[in-house]
Amino acid sequence: MPQPIIGKREQRIIRSYCQCQLSMTPWEFYQKWEVTQETIAEICGRSPSQVRRWFAQTHQPTANDMRHLALLNFLLEHNEEIPDPLRSWLCLTN
């Protein structure tokens, strides 16, 4: 199957995505959504003990961890606005 050609539009999208500083700290997510530290661990693909270290401030989450939290925050806030085909593609249907 041939790959689509990456044109100027796609290059702008890639550049914008790479430069995006989308971020939400575990503390912000925890306060906003009142989830458990275990849930935050699941969202970020980390162990509960790793997340406990974040909250104990002995370790810091990575930019990737905070991007996961920011993206999920967006999905939770805008869940009703997301069209069904996109919801399905994002695995938001059960």
XYZ file of N, CA, C and O in Angstrom:
376
model
N 0.848 -1.173 0.000
C 0.000 0.000 0.000
C 0.899 1.243 0.000
O 1.743 1.395 0.876
N 0.711 2.136 -0.963
C 1.558 3.330 -1.023
C 1.270 4.275 0.148
O 0.146 4.383 0.615
N 2.322 4.928 0.597
C 2.205 5.892 1.692
C 1.787 7.244 1.131
O 2.219 7.631 0.038
N 0.944 7.989 1.867
C 0.564 9.319 1.384
C 1.784 10.243 1.353
O 2.724 10.083 2.135
N 1.757 11.164 0.428
C 2.849 12.128 0.294
C 2.725 13.181 1.387
O 1.643 13.687 1.662
N 3.862 13.465 2.027
C 3.899 14.499 3.050
C 4.160 15.825 2.348
O 5.262 16.094 1.867
N 3.127 16.650 2.296
C 3.241 17.959 1.662
C 3.484 19.053 2.692
O 3.736 18.782 3.877
N 3.391 20.299 2.233
C 3.634 21.443 3.119
C 2.625 21.484 4.267
O 2.984 21.787 5.393
N 1.383 21.175 3.972
C 0.350 21.167 5.020
C 0.699 20.170 6.115
O 0.674 20.473 7.300
N 1.060 18.970 5.709
C 1.408 17.922 6.667
C 2.675 18.280 7.438
O 2.776 18.029 8.639
N 3.638 18.887 6.758
C 4.863 19.320 7.427
C 4.563 20.372 8.492
O 5.146 20.341 9.576
N 3.632 21.297 8.196
C 3.236 22.311 9.196
C 2.572 21.648 10.398
O 2.815 22.023 11.539
N 1.727 20.673 10.142
C 1.052 19.963 11.235
C 2.078 19.238 12.096
O 2.031 19.303 13.331
N 3.015 18.551 11.460
C 4.060 17.826 12.201
C 4.880 18.805 13.035
O 5.137 18.566 14.216
N 5.290 19.904 12.436
C 6.094 20.901 13.147
C 5.318 21.481 14.330
O 5.849 21.623 15.421
N 4.056 21.813 14.116
C 3.220 22.356 15.200
C 3.089 21.367 16.342
O 3.203 21.720 17.510
N 2.847 20.109 15.994
C 2.709 19.074 17.020
C 3.998 18.922 17.823
O 3.980 18.838 19.052
N 5.118 18.898 17.125
C 6.407 18.714 17.799
C 6.769 19.891 18.696
O 7.450 19.722 19.706
N 6.317 21.071 18.344
C 6.634 22.257 19.124
C 5.613 22.530 20.225
O 5.835 23.383 21.080
N 4.519 21.803 20.217
C 3.456 22.021 21.197
C 3.927 21.642 22.593
O 4.522 20.588 22.801
N 3.655 22.483 23.536
C 4.050 22.245 24.917
C 2.832 21.818 25.759
O 2.723 22.180 26.921
N 1.934 21.067 25.150
C 0.741 20.594 25.838
C 1.157 19.835 27.090
O 1.910 18.872 27.025
N 0.675 20.303 28.236
C 1.168 19.732 29.487
C 0.184 19.981 30.619
O -0.421 21.041 30.702
N 0.036 18.994 31.483
C -0.741 19.126 32.708
C -0.034 18.284 33.762
O 0.266 17.119 33.524
N 0.235 18.887 34.898
C 0.947 18.146 35.935
C 0.016 17.119 36.587
O -1.212 17.270 36.551
N 0.602 16.084 37.187
C -0.222 15.121 37.914
C -1.045 15.789 39.018
O -2.187 15.406 39.268
N -0.488 16.802 39.656
C -1.193 17.489 40.740
C -2.405 18.237 40.208
O -3.468 18.198 40.806
N -2.248 18.895 39.046
C -3.376 19.604 38.429
C -4.471 18.622 38.031
O -5.658 18.867 38.268
N -4.075 17.510 37.413
C -5.052 16.509 36.985
C -5.772 15.914 38.188
O -6.996 15.773 38.188
N -5.020 15.594 39.207
C -5.564 15.007 40.437
C -6.578 15.947 41.080
O -7.666 15.529 41.493
N -6.263 17.232 41.179
C -7.172 18.207 41.786
C -8.416 18.419 40.943
O -9.521 18.564 41.467
N -8.250 18.432 39.643
C -9.381 18.704 38.756
C -10.349 17.525 38.675
O -11.562 17.712 38.704
N -9.822 16.312 38.576
C -10.670 15.158 38.326
C -10.832 14.243 39.538
O -11.594 13.282 39.473
N -10.134 14.499 40.603
C -10.251 13.706 41.830
C -10.121 12.204 41.565
O -10.918 11.400 42.037
N -9.124 11.851 40.787
C -8.843 10.436 40.508
C -7.805 9.936 41.501
O -7.182 10.711 42.219
N -7.609 8.653 41.521
C -6.589 8.085 42.403
C -5.215 8.167 41.735
O -5.107 8.327 40.513
N -4.193 8.013 42.534
C -2.845 7.967 41.982
C -2.680 6.738 41.096
O -1.934 6.765 40.115
N -3.403 5.688 41.398
C -3.354 4.484 40.571
C -3.922 4.761 39.178
O -3.426 4.247 38.174
N -4.960 5.578 39.111
C -5.539 5.945 37.820
C -4.549 6.790 37.017
O -4.377 6.587 35.812
N -3.882 7.715 37.677
C -2.863 8.520 37.002
C -1.748 7.618 36.485
O -1.262 7.802 35.365
N -1.373 6.629 37.260
C -0.353 5.679 36.815
C -0.814 4.950 35.547
O -0.040 4.792 34.593
N -2.061 4.531 35.525
C -2.603 3.836 34.359
C -2.615 4.745 33.131
O -2.230 4.331 32.030
N -3.031 5.992 33.309
C -3.072 6.956 32.206
C -1.685 7.151 31.600
O -1.524 7.210 30.382
N -0.689 7.254 32.456
C 0.679 7.551 32.006
C 1.492 6.309 31.676
O 2.625 6.425 31.199
N 0.931 5.131 31.926
C 1.677 3.898 31.673
C 2.843 3.732 32.634
O 3.901 3.225 32.260
N 2.630 4.156 33.865
C 3.661 4.082 34.913
C 3.182 3.184 36.039
O 1.997 2.882 36.160
N 4.086 2.831 36.913
C 3.704 2.043 38.079
C 3.130 2.972 39.140
O 3.479 4.156 39.195
N 2.245 2.450 39.978
C 1.735 3.273 41.083
C 2.854 3.810 41.975
O 2.773 4.943 42.456
N 3.913 3.026 42.163
C 5.009 3.498 43.008
C 5.721 4.697 42.371
O 6.153 5.614 43.076
N 5.827 4.698 41.047
C 6.430 5.847 40.357
C 5.589 7.099 40.583
O 6.111 8.164 40.887
N 4.292 6.965 40.470
C 3.405 8.118 40.672
C 3.458 8.584 42.126
O 3.457 9.791 42.391
N 3.542 7.663 43.060
C 3.683 8.066 44.466
C 4.946 8.902 44.659
O 4.943 9.867 45.429
N 6.009 8.546 43.945
C 7.246 9.341 44.040
C 7.042 10.746 43.474
O 7.607 11.709 43.980
N 6.197 10.872 42.442
C 5.896 12.215 41.930
C 5.212 13.044 43.014
O 5.564 14.198 43.236
N 4.228 12.448 43.644
C 3.469 13.189 44.660
C 4.299 13.433 45.915
O 4.055 14.401 46.627
N 5.269 12.590 46.173
C 6.187 12.812 47.297
C 7.295 13.796 46.903
O 8.098 14.193 47.748
N 7.312 14.158 45.638
C 8.281 15.104 45.066
C 9.727 14.610 45.158
O 10.647 15.399 45.279
N 9.895 13.298 45.084
C 11.252 12.749 45.023
C 11.661 12.479 43.577
O 12.837 12.272 43.313
N 10.690 12.452 42.674
C 10.925 12.296 41.237
C 9.940 13.202 40.502
O 8.893 13.559 41.051
N 10.267 13.517 39.264
C 9.415 14.365 38.441
C 8.854 13.578 37.259
O 9.549 12.735 36.687
N 7.598 13.855 36.888
C 7.059 13.221 35.684
C 7.775 13.772 34.445
O 8.289 14.889 34.469
N 7.786 12.987 33.398
C 8.392 13.439 32.145
C 7.405 14.319 31.379
O 6.199 14.358 31.684
N 7.922 14.992 30.366
C 7.052 15.794 29.493
C 6.010 14.887 28.835
O 4.848 15.286 28.659
N 6.391 13.661 28.516
C 5.450 12.714 27.918
C 4.330 12.340 28.898
O 3.163 12.243 28.508
N 4.665 12.162 30.162
C 3.647 11.874 31.177
C 2.638 13.021 31.247
O 1.427 12.804 31.294
N 3.162 14.243 31.260
C 2.281 15.412 31.384
C 1.475 15.655 30.116
O 0.359 16.163 30.169
N 2.006 15.226 28.961
C 1.236 15.321 27.723
C 0.065 14.341 27.759
O -1.052 14.663 27.358
N 0.302 13.126 28.264
C -0.799 12.154 28.404
C -1.919 12.741 29.263
O -3.102 12.633 28.919
N -1.560 13.354 30.369
C -2.573 13.921 31.264
C -3.312 15.078 30.598
O -4.541 15.195 30.722
N -2.598 15.920 29.876
C -3.239 17.053 29.192
C -4.183 16.559 28.099
O -5.290 17.092 27.941
N -3.762 15.551 27.345
C -4.631 15.013 26.298
C -5.887 14.377 26.881
O -6.990 14.579 26.372
N -5.726 13.623 27.960
C -6.902 13.013 28.566
C -7.806 14.077 29.178
O -9.034 13.974 29.099
N -7.229 15.113 29.755
C -8.022 16.225 30.263
C -8.862 16.819 29.136
O -10.059 17.061 29.295
N -8.242 17.039 27.979
C -8.965 17.562 26.819
C -10.114 16.636 26.425
O -11.239 17.082 26.192
N -9.835 15.339 26.360
C -10.875 14.380 25.979
C -12.020 14.358 26.988
O -13.191 14.251 26.606
N -11.694 14.454 28.266
C -12.738 14.476 29.294
C -13.579 15.751 29.210
O -14.797 15.709 29.352
N -12.923 16.877 28.968
C -13.642 18.155 28.885
C -14.503 18.257 27.633
O -15.542 18.895 27.649
N -14.063 17.660 26.529
C -14.735 17.842 25.240
C -15.378 16.568 24.714
O -15.697 16.480 23.530
N -15.598 15.614 25.586
C -16.142 14.317 25.207
C -17.409 14.424 24.363
O -17.534 13.769 23.335
N -18.337 15.256 24.776
C -19.623 15.358 24.071
C -19.499 16.034 22.709
O -20.379 15.873 21.871
N -18.437 16.783 22.486
C -18.258 17.511 21.228
C -17.565 16.669 20.158
O -17.526 17.065 19.000
N -17.017 15.537 20.540
C -16.226 14.721 19.604
C -17.174 13.874 18.760
O -17.978 13.110 19.295
N -17.108 14.007 17.428
C -17.987 13.218 16.551
C -17.739 11.712 16.718
O -16.618 11.286 17.009
N -18.784 10.928 16.512
C -18.709 9.480 16.705
C -17.570 8.798 15.943
O -16.864 7.965 16.521
N -17.341 9.111 14.645
C -16.223 8.437 13.954
C -14.872 8.733 14.619
O -14.033 7.842 14.736
N -14.694 9.952 15.077
C -13.447 10.304 15.750
C -13.379 9.643 17.124
O -12.323 9.169 17.539
N -14.504 9.568 17.820
C -14.550 8.875 19.118
C -14.139 7.417 18.946
O -13.379 6.883 19.742
N -14.621 6.805 17.897
C -14.271 5.408 17.635
C -12.778 5.277 17.336
O -12.111 4.385 17.868
N -12.253 6.167 16.500
C -10.837 6.131 16.151
C -9.961 6.347 17.369
O -8.899 5.757 17.496
N -10.409 7.181 18.320
C -9.658 7.471 19.545
C -9.908 6.435 20.648
O -9.432 6.591 21.768
N -10.677 5.388 20.319
C -10.995 4.315 21.274
C -11.794 4.833 22.459
O -11.595 4.391 23.605
N -12.701 5.772 22.229
C -13.515 6.340 23.303
C -14.891 5.714 23.386
O -15.740 6.192 24.139
N -15.140 4.664 22.632
C -16.439 4.007 22.688
C -16.308 2.673 23.414
O -15.322 1.968 23.267
N -17.288 2.376 24.192
C -17.351 1.089 24.895
C -18.720 0.502 24.741
O -19.695 1.099 24.800
